[in-house]
Amino acid sequence: MGRYSLLAGLLLSLPLVAGWTTSKCLLTEGSRLPLVSRYFSFCADSKLAFLAACIPVTNLTQTLEAVPQSVEGLCLSGSVSTLHADAFSAFPGLKILALNLHLTRLLPRAFQGLGQLQKLSFLEQPFRKRSLVLPPDAFGDLISLQRLHISGYCLDKKAGVQLPPSLQWLSVKFSCLQDVGELAGMFPDLVQNSSSRTPWALRMLDLSFNQGLKMASPGSLQGLQLEALNLERTGLEAEAVRALGLQKLDVLSAWTATAELPAEAVAHFRLQGLNVGNTKLGYISQEALASCSSLETLGLQATGLTKLPPGFLAAMPRLQRLNLASNQLQSNTLCMNETGDVSGLETLNLAGNGLRTLPPATFSCLPHLRELLLQGNRLLSLEGQLFRDLQQLETLNLDKNPLLNLGGNWLAALPALTTLSLLDTQISTSPTPGFWGAKNLRTLRLKLPLPAHSAPAVLPLPMHLTSLELQAASGGKHWRLSPTVFPFLATLTVEGRGLKLDILNASEVFPALQQLSVLQNSLDAFCSQDTSNIFLWQLPKLQSLKIWGAGSNSRPCLITGLPSLRELRLESLQSTSQPRSVGLEELVGELPQLQALQLSHTGLTSLSATAFQRLRSLRVLVLYTEEDLVLHDSLREYSPQMPQYIYILQSNLACQCANAWIEPWVKQSTKTYVHIVGRHLCPAEVGGPAKHSFYSFLWDHCPQTLELKLFLASSALVFLLLALPLLQEARNSWIPYLQALVRVWLRGLRVQGNEGKRFLFDVFVSHCREDQGWVIEELLPALEGFLPAGLGLRLCLPERDFEPGKDVVDNVVDSMVSSPVTLCVLSGRALCNSRCCLELRVATSLLLAAPFPPTLLLVFLEPISRHQLPGYHRLARLLRRRDYCLWPEEDERKSGFWAWLRSRLGQPGVLK
């Protein structure tokens, strides 16, 4: 599509490419990445300033021509078998590169110029096992590479690929690995040898999801230092890691088939972290536990544990994080130590264990616990003394528990609690004012209980909350919040169709609110019921608003009157029972600070300048799954004030003539980057099958295109009229010149190799009719006269010696090739003569192309500017100083002129 002008603002240095329905690349700023993140699944990083995702890629060179050179993240998906040298040299600032291209081969220096690249990914379908050939120096130019990710590819076991010293993370997944020792052949730098100065060190070696990996050759990774090794979803047992010869290993994630902890591996490396989750461990013996004293993190999720051995926590005095989720544990086995020792555990995950009761001493040995996860159990009640020993607990998650009986001040024993989650619970009655008890609670996620009566109920909440999520039970009634003001609440999420908060003045109740999410809820509860239907929650400090209507809105609700709003997301506002079409001006009103707007399935069908005039700061507009969009041509005049980015993704433009202006506008836009992705086909006839592309349909069916066709026709006519003088000039000048060159070439083929060629004339004299007097009076006597006054030469004069009736071009060529010397008499009048210009061009060309090039001499009857001479620079290269001379006006200097001419004509080899 070519490169276009620069964007204003922050993007002044970023050349953007206008996109159309055939565009393959989507561009975005890192700060706006969440709006289009589904297109950047391989290279998403919001810290980068500028990213591009291209799909499908079949010609890499052509695709990259449409990508700004300033991108820092590049995500490519398609089909390109070979990566050639300097493939990405135009992107020196690239930091992340993800290639999902079905590659089979990389040529040397493919990544030349990517000295700032930090993360490189080769991606293929997980179980396709495509072979990838890497040259040994494939990554030699990547001096800043920190992460290398290879997934779905099979590498040559003896590839010998050199790794950059900066590498910290190496991932080889879904490959053909059968033995860990094969890595030493693929990447010999991993193994310490005599030439290695220092052992190689990695933060992570990830070999997960290699189902064929079942062997670990002894010493195959000798000397390698690892912080973490991931062998999940492989056939290699954890105990086999000891034989690899690793110099260091801190964290191991692996599978075990021995129904026992890999105690010997833990003791051998003095592991700090161990994860053997999703294996059939069954039980833990005291002997294995005795070797785990070095562990700080232990993952035992989904291992089938039903109980823990006595002294479990006491055997791991350094343990800080313990994951026991998705087992069938009895919680009373956790703190059963007779000595009364306490653990330094900070995070405990007991989610999904089917726990029904928690005795008072369940957490008595965990005074340092900061995070407790109990979601997904069957807890009906919590005893008042259960949390008395958890004085430092900050986070408590009780989601998906019945919790039918919770007494007053049940959290009073948790003075440090700041985060509490009670979603998907069955609290049946309204909490009392002293229900919460925790004085420092700041974040609360709560499923609203069902009121005992139909009258509006009071929901007491902690006053100092900064984040609140309310989940409405089906059939809920009106709620009145207590206290009446939440001065510190910055984030509020309201989820559920049954919720109807009885708040008339939200700005007074939530004076500090910055983020509001209304999910699966009809907007009727938040909008006025008169004809204007305006969003009632006027919040002066609100910066982010997300509304997910779940297809339950009967009519549009105008979001307006939010002076600080910067980001707005409206999703599923289209009613499933009564769908209707709306314009953007019916959805958004006066939002002076709005920068990002995302609409999805809202029923939007029209965009006009009216809505954008009220969104003066809008920079990004994203449209998902909107049908039959019409962009009014009023946007064309308003385009200088349009958003800098417009994404129309998985949405269809209406096959209407109102959209006929879009395609040329998109291509010529210098202020707005437009990217349109969708299936844009229009029916050949009304009700017929989809056969025409969107633009072809508009071209054939819309009267607006008649104006364009007339414009193109008139432009062609004007171009033709402008070209006629040029054609006439070509007929008088260039065409004869080309004919002369062809004749010279043919004549040269006939005489090639004929060393004894004899000439009909000695000198061919080129001059115009106006200079004929000088030629007859001055030149002829001096050259054709007999000695001693003349040289007795045979001159060829066009007016005298050209063959009558013969073509001018033929006469010129035949006369020149029949003379060893061409003498051009030049003046201002001669340079205006087409025949003289032709003769000068032919004579110059003969110096380069003729098999027997003649001598070219120039006589200037008057001073002439070099700009008047045709092909001046070529003449300057071919002629020497002694090959031209000026005819003097003074009589005393004329003898010098004739001396020059006689010396040039009398030189050996000039005349034969």
JSON list of C-alpha atoms in Angstrom, two decimals, residues 605-719:
[
{"chain": "A", "resi": 605, "resn": "THR", "atom": "CA", "xyz": [-24.90, 0.85, 11.77]},
{"chain": "A", "resi": 606, "resn": "SER", "atom": "CA", "xyz": [-23.87, 4.44, 11.06]},
{"chain": "A", "resi": 607, "resn": "LEU", "atom": "CA", "xyz": [-20.93, 6.74, 11.74]},
{"chain": "A", "resi": 608, "resn": "SER", "atom": "CA", "xyz": [-21.16, 10.44, 11.02]},
{"chain": "A", "resi": 609, "resn": "ALA", "atom": "CA", "xyz": [-19.24, 13.56, 11.89]},
{"chain": "A", "resi": 610, "resn": "THR", "atom": "CA", "xyz": [-21.91, 14.57, 14.41]},
{"chain": "A", "resi": 611, "resn": "ALA", "atom": "CA", "xyz": [-20.72, 12.06, 17.02]},
{"chain": "A", "resi": 612, "resn": "PHE", "atom": "CA", "xyz": [-17.02, 12.79, 16.52]},
{"chain": "A", "resi": 613, "resn": "GLN", "atom": "CA", "xyz": [-17.57, 16.52, 17.02]},
{"chain": "A", "resi": 614, "resn": "ARG", "atom": "CA", "xyz": [-18.40, 15.72, 20.63]},
{"chain": "A", "resi": 615, "resn": "LEU", "atom": "CA", "xyz": [-15.35, 13.46, 21.03]},
{"chain": "A", "resi": 616, "resn": "ARG", "atom": "CA", "xyz": [-12.61, 15.99, 20.46]},
{"chain": "A", "resi": 617, "resn": "SER", "atom": "CA", "xyz": [-9.84, 13.97, 22.16]},
{"chain": "A", "resi": 618, "resn": "LEU", "atom": "CA", "xyz": [-10.68, 10.56, 20.68]},
{"chain": "A", "resi": 619, "resn": "ARG", "atom": "CA", "xyz": [-7.55, 8.80, 19.40]},
{"chain": "A", "resi": 620, "resn": "VAL", "atom": "CA", "xyz": [-8.67, 5.17, 18.99]},
{"chain": "A", "resi": 621, "resn": "LEU", "atom": "CA", "xyz": [-11.97, 3.74, 17.74]},
{"chain": "A", "resi": 622, "resn": "VAL", "atom": "CA", "xyz": [-12.41, -0.06, 17.70]},
{"chain": "A", "resi": 623, "resn": "LEU", "atom": "CA", "xyz": [-15.50, -1.70, 16.19]},
{"chain": "A", "resi": 624, "resn": "TYR", "atom": "CA", "xyz": [-16.01, -5.44, 16.76]},
{"chain": "A", "resi": 625, "resn": "THR", "atom": "CA", "xyz": [-18.83, -7.54, 15.29]},
{"chain": "A", "resi": 626, "resn": "GLU", "atom": "CA", "xyz": [-20.94, -4.67, 14.03]},
{"chain": "A", "resi": 627, "resn": "GLU", "atom": "CA", "xyz": [-23.05, -5.41, 10.95]},
{"chain": "A", "resi": 628, "resn": "ASP", "atom": "CA", "xyz": [-23.88, -3.32, 7.85]},
{"chain": "A", "resi": 629, "resn": "LEU", "atom": "CA", "xyz": [-21.86, -0.27, 8.83]},
{"chain": "A", "resi": 630, "resn": "VAL", "atom": "CA", "xyz": [-22.37, 2.93, 6.87]},
{"chain": "A", "resi": 631, "resn": "LEU", "atom": "CA", "xyz": [-19.71, 5.64, 7.11]},
{"chain": "A", "resi": 632, "resn": "HIS", "atom": "CA", "xyz": [-21.30, 8.90, 6.00]},
{"chain": "A", "resi": 633, "resn": "ASP", "atom": "CA", "xyz": [-19.30, 11.10, 3.66]},
{"chain": "A", "resi": 634, "resn": "SER", "atom": "CA", "xyz": [-19.53, 13.89, 6.23]},
{"chain": "A", "resi": 635, "resn": "LEU", "atom": "CA", "xyz": [-16.49, 12.20, 7.76]},
{"chain": "A", "resi": 636, "resn": "ARG", "atom": "CA", "xyz": [-14.47, 13.10, 4.67]},
{"chain": "A", "resi": 637, "resn": "GLU", "atom": "CA", "xyz": [-14.71, 16.81, 5.41]},
{"chain": "A", "resi": 638, "resn": "TYR", "atom": "CA", "xyz": [-14.22, 16.16, 9.13]},
{"chain": "A", "resi": 639, "resn": "SER", "atom": "CA", "xyz": [-11.25, 13.82, 8.60]},
{"chain": "A", "resi": 640, "resn": "PRO", "atom": "CA", "xyz": [-8.56, 16.18, 9.98]},
{"chain": "A", "resi": 641, "resn": "GLN", "atom": "CA", "xyz": [-10.27, 15.84, 13.37]},
{"chain": "A", "resi": 642, "resn": "MET", "atom": "CA", "xyz": [-10.89, 12.09, 13.09]},
{"chain": "A", "resi": 643, "resn": "PRO", "atom": "CA", "xyz": [-9.28, 9.60, 15.54]},
{"chain": "A", "resi": 644, "resn": "GLN", "atom": "CA", "xyz": [-5.70, 8.66, 14.73]},
{"chain": "A", "resi": 645, "resn": "TYR", "atom": "CA", "xyz": [-6.61, 4.96, 14.72]},
{"chain": "A", "resi": 646, "resn": "ILE", "atom": "CA", "xyz": [-9.83, 3.37, 13.44]},
{"chain": "A", "resi": 647, "resn": "TYR", "atom": "CA", "xyz": [-10.12, -0.43, 13.61]},
{"chain": "A", "resi": 648, "resn": "ILE", "atom": "CA", "xyz": [-13.11, -2.10, 11.94]},
{"chain": "A", "resi": 649, "resn": "LEU", "atom": "CA", "xyz": [-12.57, -5.71, 12.98]},
{"chain": "A", "resi": 650, "resn": "GLN", "atom": "CA", "xyz": [-14.84, -8.63, 12.13]},
{"chain": "A", "resi": 651, "resn": "SER", "atom": "CA", "xyz": [-17.46, -6.11, 11.10]},
{"chain": "A", "resi": 652, "resn": "ASN", "atom": "CA", "xyz": [-19.12, -5.75, 7.72]},
{"chain": "A", "resi": 653, "resn": "LEU", "atom": "CA", "xyz": [-19.47, -2.56, 5.73]},
{"chain": "A", "resi": 654, "resn": "ALA", "atom": "CA", "xyz": [-22.89, -2.17, 4.19]},
{"chain": "A", "resi": 655, "resn": "CYS", "atom": "CA", "xyz": [-23.10, -2.73, 0.43]},
{"chain": "A", "resi": 656, "resn": "GLN", "atom": "CA", "xyz": [-24.53, 0.74, -0.06]},
{"chain": "A", "resi": 657, "resn": "CYS", "atom": "CA", "xyz": [-23.46, 3.59, -2.26]},
{"chain": "A", "resi": 658, "resn": "ALA", "atom": "CA", "xyz": [-23.08, 5.75, 0.85]},
{"chain": "A", "resi": 659, "resn": "ASN", "atom": "CA", "xyz": [-19.81, 3.87, 1.42]},
{"chain": "A", "resi": 660, "resn": "ALA", "atom": "CA", "xyz": [-18.44, 4.52, -2.07]},
{"chain": "A", "resi": 661, "resn": "TRP", "atom": "CA", "xyz": [-16.12, 7.29, -0.85]},
{"chain": "A", "resi": 662, "resn": "ILE", "atom": "CA", "xyz": [-14.34, 5.16, 1.77]},
{"chain": "A", "resi": 663, "resn": "GLU", "atom": "CA", "xyz": [-11.76, 3.29, -0.29]},
{"chain": "A", "resi": 664, "resn": "PRO", "atom": "CA", "xyz": [-10.01, 6.30, -1.89]},
{"chain": "A", "resi": 665, "resn": "TRP", "atom": "CA", "xyz": [-10.24, 8.24, 1.37]},
{"chain": "A", "resi": 666, "resn": "VAL", "atom": "CA", "xyz": [-8.58, 5.44, 3.33]},
{"chain": "A", "resi": 667, "resn": "LYS", "atom": "CA", "xyz": [-5.72, 5.22, 0.84]},
{"chain": "A", "resi": 668, "resn": "GLN", "atom": "CA", "xyz": [-5.13, 8.97, 0.85]},
{"chain": "A", "resi": 669, "resn": "SER", "atom": "CA", "xyz": [-5.66, 9.65, 4.55]},
{"chain": "A", "resi": 670, "resn": "THR", "atom": "CA", "xyz": [-2.65, 11.31, 6.18]},
{"chain": "A", "resi": 671, "resn": "LYS", "atom": "CA", "xyz": [-4.11, 11.84, 9.65]},
{"chain": "A", "resi": 672, "resn": "THR", "atom": "CA", "xyz": [-5.93, 8.57, 10.34]},
{"chain": "A", "resi": 673, "resn": "TYR", "atom": "CA", "xyz": [-4.74, 4.98, 10.22]},
{"chain": "A", "resi": 674, "resn": "VAL", "atom": "CA", "xyz": [-7.67, 2.77, 9.18]},
{"chain": "A", "resi": 675, "resn": "HIS", "atom": "CA", "xyz": [-7.58, -1.02, 9.37]},
{"chain": "A", "resi": 676, "resn": "ILE", "atom": "CA", "xyz": [-10.56, -3.03, 8.15]},
{"chain": "A", "resi": 677, "resn": "VAL", "atom": "CA", "xyz": [-10.79, -6.77, 8.66]},
{"chain": "A", "resi": 678, "resn": "GLY", "atom": "CA", "xyz": [-13.86, -8.72, 7.63]},
{"chain": "A", "resi": 679, "resn": "ARG", "atom": "CA", "xyz": [-15.60, -10.63, 4.87]},
{"chain": "A", "resi": 680, "resn": "HIS", "atom": "CA", "xyz": [-16.58, -7.90, 2.44]},
{"chain": "A", "resi": 681, "resn": "LEU", "atom": "CA", "xyz": [-18.68, -9.54, -0.25]},
{"chain": "A", "resi": 682, "resn": "CYS", "atom": "CA", "xyz": [-21.83, -8.18, -1.80]},
{"chain": "A", "resi": 683, "resn": "PRO", "atom": "CA", "xyz": [-24.56, -10.07, -3.69]},
{"chain": "A", "resi": 684, "resn": "ALA", "atom": "CA", "xyz": [-24.50, -9.96, -7.45]},
{"chain": "A", "resi": 685, "resn": "GLU", "atom": "CA", "xyz": [-28.23, -9.33, -7.30]},
{"chain": "A", "resi": 686, "resn": "VAL", "atom": "CA", "xyz": [-30.63, -8.68, -4.49]},
{"chain": "A", "resi": 687, "resn": "GLY", "atom": "CA", "xyz": [-31.03, -11.96, -2.67]},
{"chain": "A", "resi": 688, "resn": "GLY", "atom": "CA", "xyz": [-28.41, -13.61, -4.89]},
{"chain": "A", "resi": 689, "resn": "PRO", "atom": "CA", "xyz": [-25.23, -15.33, -3.85]},
{"chain": "A", "resi": 690, "resn": "ALA", "atom": "CA", "xyz": [-22.23, -13.30, -2.73]},
{"chain": "A", "resi": 691, "resn": "LYS", "atom": "CA", "xyz": [-20.01, -12.94, -5.77]},
{"chain": "A", "resi": 692, "resn": "HIS", "atom": "CA", "xyz": [-18.71, -9.39, -5.93]},
{"chain": "A", "resi": 693, "resn": "SER", "atom": "CA", "xyz": [-16.08, -7.85, -3.73]},
{"chain": "A", "resi": 694, "resn": "PHE", "atom": "CA", "xyz": [-17.21, -4.81, -1.79]},
{"chain": "A", "resi": 695, "resn": "TYR", "atom": "CA", "xyz": [-15.39, -2.27, -3.95]},
{"chain": "A", "resi": 696, "resn": "SER", "atom": "CA", "xyz": [-16.37, -3.98, -7.23]},
{"chain": "A", "resi": 697, "resn": "PHE", "atom": "CA", "xyz": [-20.00, -3.83, -6.14]},
{"chain": "A", "resi": 698, "resn": "LEU", "atom": "CA", "xyz": [-19.75, -0.10, -5.40]},
{"chain": "A", "resi": 699, "resn": "TRP", "atom": "CA", "xyz": [-17.98, 0.56, -8.70]},
{"chain": "A", "resi": 700, "resn": "ASP", "atom": "CA", "xyz": [-20.67, -1.19, -10.73]},
{"chain": "A", "resi": 701, "resn": "HIS", "atom": "CA", "xyz": [-23.79, -0.12, -8.87]},
{"chain": "A", "resi": 702, "resn": "CYS", "atom": "CA", "xyz": [-23.26, 3.35, -7.43]},
{"chain": "A", "resi": 703, "resn": "PRO", "atom": "CA", "xyz": [-23.97, 6.59, -9.29]},
{"chain": "A", "resi": 704, "resn": "GLN", "atom": "CA", "xyz": [-21.18, 8.30, -7.32]},
{"chain": "A", "resi": 705, "resn": "THR", "atom": "CA", "xyz": [-18.68, 6.24, -9.27]},
{"chain": "A", "resi": 706, "resn": "LEU", "atom": "CA", "xyz": [-19.94, 7.82, -12.52]},
{"chain": "A", "resi": 707, "resn": "GLU", "atom": "CA", "xyz": [-18.35, 11.06, -11.40]},
{"chain": "A", "resi": 708, "resn": "LEU", "atom": "CA", "xyz": [-15.11, 9.20, -10.76]},
{"chain": "A", "resi": 709, "resn": "LYS", "atom": "CA", "xyz": [-15.27, 7.55, -14.17]},
{"chain": "A", "resi": 710, "resn": "LEU", "atom": "CA", "xyz": [-15.84, 10.93, -15.85]},
{"chain": "A", "resi": 711, "resn": "PHE", "atom": "CA", "xyz": [-12.97, 12.35, -13.85]},
{"chain": "A", "resi": 712, "resn": "LEU", "atom": "CA", "xyz": [-10.68, 9.54, -14.97]},
{"chain": "A", "resi": 713, "resn": "ALA", "atom": "CA", "xyz": [-11.76, 9.95, -18.60]},
{"chain": "A", "resi": 714, "resn": "SER", "atom": "CA", "xyz": [-11.24, 13.73, -18.55]},
{"chain": "A", "resi": 715, "resn": "SER", "atom": "CA", "xyz": [-7.88, 13.24, -16.84]},
{"chain": "A", "resi": 716, "resn": "ALA", "atom": "CA", "xyz": [-6.82, 10.84, -19.58]},
{"chain": "A", "resi": 717, "resn": "LEU", "atom": "CA", "xyz": [-7.86, 13.37, -22.24]},
{"chain": "A", "resi": 718, "resn": "VAL", "atom": "CA", "xyz": [-5.93, 16.17, -20.56]},
{"chain": "A", "resi": 719, "resn": "PHE", "atom": "CA", "xyz": [-2.90, 13.92, -20.27]}
]
